[in-house]
Short mmCIF file of C-alpha atoms and ligand atoms in Angstrom, two decimals:
data_model
loop_
_atom_site.label_atom_id
_atom_site.label_comp_id
_atom_site.label_asym_id
_atom_site.label_seq_id
_atom_site.Cartn_x
_atom_site.Cartn_y
_atom_site.Cartn_z
CA UNK A 199 -163.49 49.60 -61.41
CA UNK A 200 -162.47 46.19 -60.29
CA UNK A 201 -160.37 43.87 -62.37
CA UNK A 202 -161.09 40.49 -60.86
CA UNK A 203 -158.25 38.06 -60.36
CA UNK A 204 -155.88 40.94 -59.83
CA UNK A 205 -157.98 43.29 -57.79
CA UNK A 206 -157.47 46.85 -58.92
CA UNK A 207 -159.55 49.85 -58.04
CA UNK A 208 -159.41 52.49 -60.73
CA UNK A 209 -161.22 55.74 -59.90
CA UNK A 210 -161.63 57.52 -63.22
CA UNK A 211 -163.00 60.65 -61.56
CA UNK A 212 -159.53 61.15 -60.01
CA UNK A 213 -157.79 61.40 -63.38
CA UNK A 214 -155.89 64.69 -63.53
CA UNK A 215 -156.24 65.12 -67.27
CA UNK A 216 -157.93 63.61 -70.30
CA UNK A 217 -154.59 62.03 -71.24
CA UNK A 218 -154.43 60.29 -67.83
CA UNK A 219 -157.98 59.10 -68.28
CA UNK A 220 -157.27 57.77 -71.77
CA UNK A 221 -154.18 55.93 -70.46
CA UNK A 222 -156.20 54.29 -67.68
CA UNK A 223 -158.92 53.33 -70.15
CA UNK A 224 -156.34 51.73 -72.42
CA UNK A 225 -154.95 49.71 -69.49
CA UNK A 226 -158.47 48.59 -68.59
CA UNK A 227 -159.21 47.62 -72.16
CA UNK A 228 -156.01 45.60 -72.31
CA UNK A 229 -156.99 43.81 -69.11
CA UNK A 230 -160.46 43.18 -70.55
CA UNK A 231 -159.12 41.66 -73.77
CA UNK A 232 -156.88 39.31 -71.77
CA UNK A 233 -159.93 37.94 -69.96
CA UNK A 234 -160.21 40.08 -66.81
CA UNK A 235 -163.67 40.81 -65.40
CA UNK A 236 -164.58 44.45 -64.96
CA UNK A 237 -167.25 45.69 -62.60
CA UNK A 238 -168.43 49.11 -61.48
CA UNK A 239 -167.90 50.09 -57.83
CA UNK A 240 -170.91 52.39 -57.50
CA UNK A 241 -172.87 51.89 -54.25
CA UNK A 242 -175.62 49.49 -55.22
CA UNK A 243 -176.06 45.73 -54.99
CA UNK A 244 -176.35 43.69 -58.16
CA UNK A 245 -174.68 42.66 -61.39
CA UNK A 246 -172.59 45.66 -62.41
CA UNK A 247 -170.30 44.04 -64.93
CA UNK A 248 -168.78 46.30 -67.58
CA UNK A 249 -167.16 45.54 -70.89
CA UNK A 250 -165.55 47.20 -73.87
CA UNK A 251 -167.38 47.66 -77.15
CA UNK A 252 -165.69 49.46 -80.06
CA UNK A 253 -163.14 51.01 -77.70
CA UNK A 254 -165.71 52.27 -75.20
CA UNK A 255 -166.44 51.10 -71.68
CA UNK A 256 -170.13 50.13 -71.45
CA UNK A 257 -172.46 48.29 -69.07
CA UNK A 258 -173.92 44.90 -69.81
CA UNK A 259 -177.06 45.43 -71.97
CA UNK A 260 -180.20 45.46 -69.86
CA UNK A 261 -178.28 45.92 -66.59
CA UNK A 262 -178.65 49.68 -66.11
CA UNK A 263 -180.91 49.47 -63.07
CA UNK A 264 -178.24 47.52 -61.16
CA UNK A 265 -176.16 50.72 -60.95
CA UNK A 266 -176.70 53.58 -58.48
CA UNK A 267 -178.79 56.44 -59.96
CA UNK A 268 -175.79 58.80 -59.92
CA UNK A 269 -173.61 56.32 -61.82
CA UNK A 270 -172.91 57.00 -65.52
CA UNK A 271 -173.98 53.41 -66.26
CA UNK A 272 -177.38 53.78 -64.61
CA UNK A 273 -180.51 53.29 -66.72
CA UNK A 274 -184.01 53.16 -65.20
CA UNK A 275 -186.21 50.10 -65.72
CA UNK A 276 -188.26 50.40 -68.90
CA UNK A 277 -191.40 49.20 -67.14
CA UNK A 278 -191.43 52.34 -64.97
CA UNK A 279 -191.52 54.90 -67.80
CA UNK A 280 -193.33 55.50 -71.09
CA UNK A 281 -190.69 53.28 -72.71
CA UNK A 282 -192.78 50.29 -71.72
CA UNK A 283 -195.15 51.19 -74.59
CA UNK A 284 -192.59 49.99 -77.17
CA UNK A 285 -192.79 46.32 -77.93
CA UNK A 286 -190.17 45.91 -80.63
CA UNK A 287 -189.17 49.46 -81.56
CA UNK A 288 -186.30 49.64 -79.09
CA UNK A 289 -183.93 46.79 -78.90
CA UNK A 290 -180.55 46.27 -77.37
CA UNK A 291 -177.97 45.79 -80.07
CA UNK A 292 -174.60 44.13 -79.50
CA UNK A 293 -172.66 46.53 -81.61
CA UNK A 294 -171.80 49.27 -82.18
CA UNK A 295 -174.20 51.24 -79.92
CA UNK A 296 -176.27 49.75 -77.14
CA UNK A 297 -179.50 51.03 -78.66
CA UNK A 298 -180.83 50.65 -82.13
CA UNK A 299 -184.12 52.33 -82.92
CA UNK A 300 -186.44 51.22 -85.64
CA UNK A 301 -187.79 54.56 -86.77
CA UNK A 302 -189.62 53.28 -89.79
CA UNK A 303 -189.38 50.87 -92.70
CA UNK A 304 -185.96 50.97 -94.40
CA UNK A 305 -185.22 54.66 -94.53
CA UNK A 306 -182.72 56.68 -96.47
CA UNK A 307 -182.89 59.70 -94.24
CA UNK A 308 -183.94 60.14 -90.63
CA UNK A 309 -186.48 62.77 -91.67
CA UNK A 310 -188.49 60.17 -93.54
CA UNK A 311 -188.38 58.03 -90.47
CA UNK A 312 -189.82 60.81 -88.37
CA UNK A 313 -192.44 61.67 -90.98
CA UNK A 314 -193.67 58.12 -90.87
CA UNK A 315 -193.81 58.00 -87.09
CA UNK A 316 -197.39 58.22 -85.95
CA UNK A 317 -199.34 57.64 -82.77
CA UNK A 318 -201.05 54.70 -84.46
CA UNK A 319 -197.81 52.73 -84.31
CA UNK A 320 -196.19 51.56 -81.13
CA UNK A 321 -192.94 50.71 -82.87
CA UNK A 322 -191.80 54.07 -84.22
CA UNK A 323 -190.15 56.96 -82.49
CA UNK A 324 -191.37 60.53 -82.79
CA UNK A 325 -189.14 63.57 -82.18
CA UNK A 326 -190.73 63.82 -78.72
CA UNK A 327 -189.72 60.25 -77.91
CA UNK A 328 -186.24 60.73 -79.30
CA UNK A 329 -185.67 63.65 -76.92
CA UNK A 330 -186.97 61.57 -73.99
CA UNK A 331 -184.69 58.75 -75.03
CA UNK A 332 -181.53 60.87 -75.30
CA UNK A 333 -182.33 62.54 -71.99
CA UNK A 334 -182.88 59.21 -70.25
CA UNK A 335 -179.69 57.65 -71.60
CA UNK A 336 -177.71 60.76 -70.64
CA UNK A 337 -179.13 60.44 -67.10
CA UNK A 338 -180.55 63.96 -67.27
CA UNK A 339 -183.98 62.87 -66.02
CA UNK A 340 -182.38 61.67 -62.78
CA UNK A 341 -180.91 63.46 -59.81
CA UNK A 342 -178.81 62.61 -56.79
CA UNK A 343 -176.66 64.96 -54.69
CA UNK A 344 -173.55 63.68 -56.54
CA UNK A 345 -175.01 64.89 -59.84
CA UNK A 346 -174.61 68.53 -58.74
CA UNK A 347 -171.00 68.58 -59.91
CA UNK A 348 -171.79 67.80 -63.55
CA UNK A 349 -174.89 69.87 -64.31
CA UNK A 350 -173.01 72.69 -66.01
CA UNK A 351 -173.96 73.35 -69.65
CA UNK A 352 -170.64 71.92 -70.79
CA UNK A 353 -170.98 68.66 -68.85
CA UNK A 354 -174.62 68.32 -69.86
CA UNK A 355 -173.61 68.68 -73.52
CA UNK A 356 -170.85 66.10 -73.10
CA UNK A 357 -173.37 63.66 -71.65
CA UNK A 358 -175.85 64.34 -74.46
CA UNK A 359 -173.28 63.70 -77.17
CA UNK A 360 -172.03 60.61 -75.38
CA UNK A 361 -175.63 59.31 -75.23
CA UNK A 362 -176.10 60.12 -78.93
CA UNK A 363 -173.10 57.91 -79.75
CA UNK A 364 -175.06 54.99 -78.30
CA UNK A 365 -178.17 55.63 -80.40
CA UNK A 366 -178.48 54.45 -83.97
CA UNK A 367 -181.41 55.46 -86.13
CA UNK A 368 -181.18 52.56 -88.51
CA UNK A 369 -177.57 52.84 -89.69
CA UNK A 370 -177.00 56.47 -88.71
CA UNK A 371 -175.35 57.23 -85.36
CA UNK A 372 -177.40 60.09 -83.90
CA UNK A 373 -174.28 61.95 -82.78
CA UNK A 374 -173.38 62.68 -86.43
CA UNK A 375 -176.32 65.03 -86.83
CA UNK A 376 -177.13 66.24 -83.33
CA UNK A 377 -176.28 69.90 -82.73
CA UNK A 378 -176.43 71.20 -79.16
CA UNK A 379 -176.64 74.79 -77.93
CA UNK A 380 -173.47 76.08 -76.34
CA UNK A 381 -172.60 79.30 -74.52
CA UNK A 382 -169.46 79.96 -76.54
CA UNK A 383 -167.51 76.70 -76.07
CA UNK A 384 -165.17 76.78 -79.08
CA UNK A 385 -164.99 73.03 -79.79
CA UNK A 386 -168.78 72.71 -79.58
CA UNK A 387 -169.25 75.66 -81.91
CA UNK A 388 -166.86 74.09 -84.43
CA UNK A 389 -168.58 70.72 -84.13
CA UNK A 390 -172.05 72.29 -84.62
CA UNK A 391 -170.87 74.16 -87.69
CA UNK A 392 -169.24 71.08 -89.22
CA UNK A 393 -172.35 68.95 -88.69
CA UNK A 394 -174.65 71.63 -90.16
CA UNK A 395 -172.39 71.93 -93.20
CA UNK A 396 -172.25 68.17 -93.67
CA UNK A 397 -176.04 67.99 -93.48
CA UNK A 398 -176.28 70.76 -96.10
CA UNK A 399 -173.86 69.00 -98.47
CA UNK A 400 -175.70 65.69 -98.11
CA UNK A 401 -179.18 67.35 -98.23
CA UNK A 402 -179.83 65.57 -94.98
CA UNK A 403 -181.91 66.73 -92.03
CA UNK A 404 -180.39 67.29 -88.61
CA UNK A 405 -181.57 67.67 -85.03
CA UNK A 406 -180.76 70.56 -82.70
CA UNK A 407 -181.38 71.04 -78.98
CA UNK A 408 -181.05 74.72 -78.14
CA UNK A 409 -182.56 76.92 -75.38
CA UNK A 410 -185.16 79.52 -76.38
CA UNK A 411 -184.12 83.16 -75.92
CA UNK A 412 -185.64 84.95 -72.90
CA UNK A 413 -189.39 85.51 -73.24
CA UNK A 414 -190.82 88.66 -74.75
CA UNK A 415 -194.23 89.33 -76.23
CA UNK A 416 -192.78 89.84 -79.72
CA UNK A 417 -190.92 86.55 -79.49
CA UNK A 418 -194.03 84.73 -78.35
CA UNK A 419 -195.89 86.14 -81.37
CA UNK A 420 -192.97 85.01 -83.59
CA UNK A 421 -193.65 87.91 -85.90
CA UNK A 422 -190.39 87.59 -87.84
CA UNK A 423 -190.83 83.84 -88.48
CA UNK A 424 -187.40 83.09 -87.02
CA UNK A 425 -187.03 80.92 -83.96
CA UNK A 426 -185.65 83.09 -81.11
CA UNK A 427 -182.80 81.09 -79.56
CA UNK A 428 -179.87 81.66 -77.23
CA UNK A 429 -176.47 79.88 -77.06
CA UNK A 430 -176.76 79.01 -80.76
CA UNK A 431 -173.05 79.13 -81.63
CA UNK A 432 -172.37 77.28 -84.87
CA UNK A 433 -176.07 76.50 -85.36
CA UNK A 434 -177.99 77.96 -88.36
CA UNK A 435 -181.03 80.21 -87.89
CA UNK A 436 -184.38 78.44 -88.27
CA UNK A 437 -187.27 79.63 -90.36
CA UNK A 438 -190.43 78.53 -88.63
CA UNK A 439 -194.00 78.46 -89.88
CA UNK A 440 -196.42 80.13 -87.53
CA UNK A 441 -198.59 77.00 -87.38
CA UNK A 442 -195.68 74.81 -86.22
CA UNK A 443 -194.70 77.39 -83.59
CA UNK A 444 -198.24 77.72 -82.25
CA UNK A 445 -198.61 73.95 -82.16
CA UNK A 446 -195.44 73.55 -80.10
CA UNK A 447 -196.46 76.37 -77.75
CA UNK A 448 -199.91 74.96 -77.12
CA UNK A 449 -198.87 71.34 -76.55
CA UNK A 450 -198.85 71.93 -72.80
CA UNK A 451 -199.98 75.18 -71.12
CA UNK A 452 -196.99 74.92 -68.79
CA UNK A 453 -194.60 75.61 -71.70
CA UNK A 454 -195.74 79.22 -72.00
CA UNK A 455 -196.02 79.67 -68.21
CA UNK A 456 -192.47 78.41 -67.71
CA UNK A 457 -191.06 80.54 -70.53
CA UNK A 458 -192.82 83.70 -69.30
CA UNK A 459 -191.66 82.92 -65.75
CA UNK A 460 -187.99 82.84 -66.80
CA UNK A 461 -187.41 79.07 -66.74
CA UNK A 462 -185.09 77.49 -69.28
CA UNK A 463 -187.14 76.12 -72.18
CA UNK A 464 -185.37 73.88 -74.69
CA UNK A 465 -186.30 73.83 -78.36
CA UNK A 466 -185.92 70.36 -79.84
CA UNK A 467 -185.75 70.90 -83.58
CA UNK A 468 -185.80 68.66 -86.60
CA UNK A 469 -184.68 70.74 -89.59
CA UNK A 470 -183.53 70.59 -93.18
CA UNK A 471 -180.64 72.88 -94.14
CA UNK A 472 -181.23 75.58 -96.80
CA UNK A 473 -177.85 77.38 -96.65
CA UNK A 474 -174.86 77.49 -94.25
CA UNK A 475 -176.74 80.03 -92.13
CA UNK A 476 -180.37 79.03 -92.52
CA UNK A 477 -182.41 75.86 -92.03
CA UNK A 478 -186.10 75.14 -92.37
CA UNK A 479 -187.75 73.88 -89.21
CA UNK A 480 -189.75 70.72 -89.89
CA UNK A 481 -190.77 69.71 -86.41
CA UNK A 482 -190.51 71.41 -83.05
CA UNK A 483 -190.98 70.37 -79.46
CA UNK A 484 -190.58 72.77 -76.53
CA UNK A 485 -189.44 71.32 -73.21
CA UNK A 486 -189.18 73.37 -69.99
CA UNK A 487 -186.33 72.09 -67.81
CA UNK A 488 -185.36 72.81 -64.21
CA UNK A 489 -182.10 74.44 -63.12
CA UNK A 490 -180.74 70.86 -62.93
CA UNK A 491 -181.96 70.16 -66.50
CA UNK A 492 -184.78 67.76 -65.54
CA UNK A 493 -187.73 68.05 -67.95
CA UNK A 494 -190.86 69.45 -66.29
CA UNK A 495 -194.56 69.16 -67.24
CA UNK A 496 -196.28 71.35 -64.66
CA UNK A 497 -195.82 73.96 -61.94
CA UNK A 498 -196.47 71.26 -59.34
CA UNK A 499 -193.62 69.18 -60.73
CA UNK A 500 -191.33 72.20 -60.71
CA UNK A 501 -192.10 72.77 -57.03
CA UNK A 502 -191.61 69.11 -56.09
CA UNK A 503 -188.40 68.76 -58.12
CA UNK A 504 -186.87 71.74 -56.31
CA UNK A 505 -187.97 70.43 -52.89
CA UNK A 506 -186.47 66.98 -53.58
CA UNK A 507 -183.17 68.52 -54.65
CA UNK A 508 -183.10 70.82 -51.62
CA UNK A 509 -183.65 67.79 -49.38
CA UNK A 510 -180.74 65.99 -51.08
CA UNK A 511 -182.95 63.12 -52.23
CA UNK A 512 -182.20 60.71 -55.00
CA UNK A 513 -184.95 60.54 -57.65
CA UNK A 514 -185.76 60.34 -61.34
CA UNK A 515 -188.59 61.45 -63.55
CA UNK A 516 -190.16 58.86 -65.85
CA UNK A 517 -190.50 60.36 -69.34
CA UNK A 518 -193.58 59.64 -71.42
CA UNK A 519 -192.01 58.89 -74.84
CA UNK A 520 -194.92 58.16 -77.21
CA UNK A 521 -196.90 56.40 -74.55
CA UNK A 522 -200.63 57.09 -74.62
CA UNK A 523 -200.89 55.94 -71.01
CA UNK A 524 -198.45 58.59 -69.74
CA UNK A 525 -201.09 59.90 -67.32
CA UNK A 526 -200.60 56.80 -65.25
CA UNK A 527 -196.92 57.49 -64.74
CA UNK A 528 -195.94 59.03 -61.41
CA UNK A 529 -194.27 62.45 -61.51
CA UNK A 530 -191.10 61.08 -59.94
CA UNK A 531 -189.65 57.85 -58.65
CA UNK A 532 -187.86 58.27 -55.33
CA UNK A 533 -184.78 56.08 -54.80
CA UNK A 534 -184.25 55.50 -51.09
CA UNK A 535 -181.50 52.92 -51.31
CA UNK A 536 -183.74 49.87 -51.40
CA UNK A 537 -184.29 47.61 -54.38
CA UNK A 538 -187.60 49.30 -55.21
CA UNK A 539 -188.30 52.91 -56.10
CA UNK A 540 -191.22 54.80 -54.51
CA UNK A 541 -193.67 56.59 -56.84
CA UNK A 542 -194.50 60.26 -56.12
CA UNK A 543 -197.52 61.95 -57.70
CA UNK A 544 -197.98 65.71 -57.27
CA UNK A 545 -200.74 66.29 -59.79
CA UNK A 546 -203.26 68.91 -58.84
CA UNK A 547 -206.29 68.00 -60.94
CA UNK A 548 -208.40 71.03 -59.99
CA UNK A 549 -205.79 73.44 -61.39
CA UNK A 550 -205.80 71.71 -64.76
CA UNK A 551 -209.40 72.44 -65.61
ZN1 LIG B 621 -172.24 51.86 -61.56
#
């Protein structure tokens, strides 16, 4: 970071501990409140001013594309993804989070908001779009060689929860009811359990993002009506109607191919709690992701994504959100250091018939 006037470079990645990092943040915030200008030092030209909002360091609203794709403040231009289909549903809010989603008319619970979301409206978010939104804000649809160091499950979860702090569904911060799958991280398990319990007490729905358990024929048939998950520490079991399961499986033929082939497939779940250990699944979306956690739609994309990573390229995948024109989106946008990204399309039409 640069504090103009008194130039000061502060490399937060060099902090030896969380306490060090918090101390540096406090010093930066003090400088900010006394009128210093803060800007990010990531390698890209443009307006990269930063500021503090509610104790957190954030970018200027609408200035995400000015940052390098590997930077935590990066956000791709809306016009290059399915986000461009929203006219008024997504707006930048001054406080407390950067994003405020209008998920329906005045709602008392997020579930009602999702129930009202329909493809007929361009202003409401579905569960599908919410996943795309969280993933985009967390930077998990983008890749650059520097991203390698933080694609562990733990770091990915931290990014997801950080992104969820920035998203408000009406007056609810998403982070308060987002549970994420964890391979035995104690704090995450505790946090999942506390959120599930709170949702149960308030008779409120919650959202969970958890990987499916490894494929087996029995699991694909879902004969016991329980969603087969892995890394579900602190997360209740989900009862799932066969129709909802089949619908999620058949949304894209690649979902089943990827699952059978051993790829990681994430279950994005909207559920209402029934007891501390059981919740009823209301809506389900299945998303295959690469080893680097980028969402994938086809075998061709999987191949290209791997090639681009092997070649140490910098790229991002535009997510479709609720856009009906998603077919016109390229598979990836390649960032070659210039001001403009290059579209890559790897669709193989013949194989889709
Ligand atoms: Zn930056």
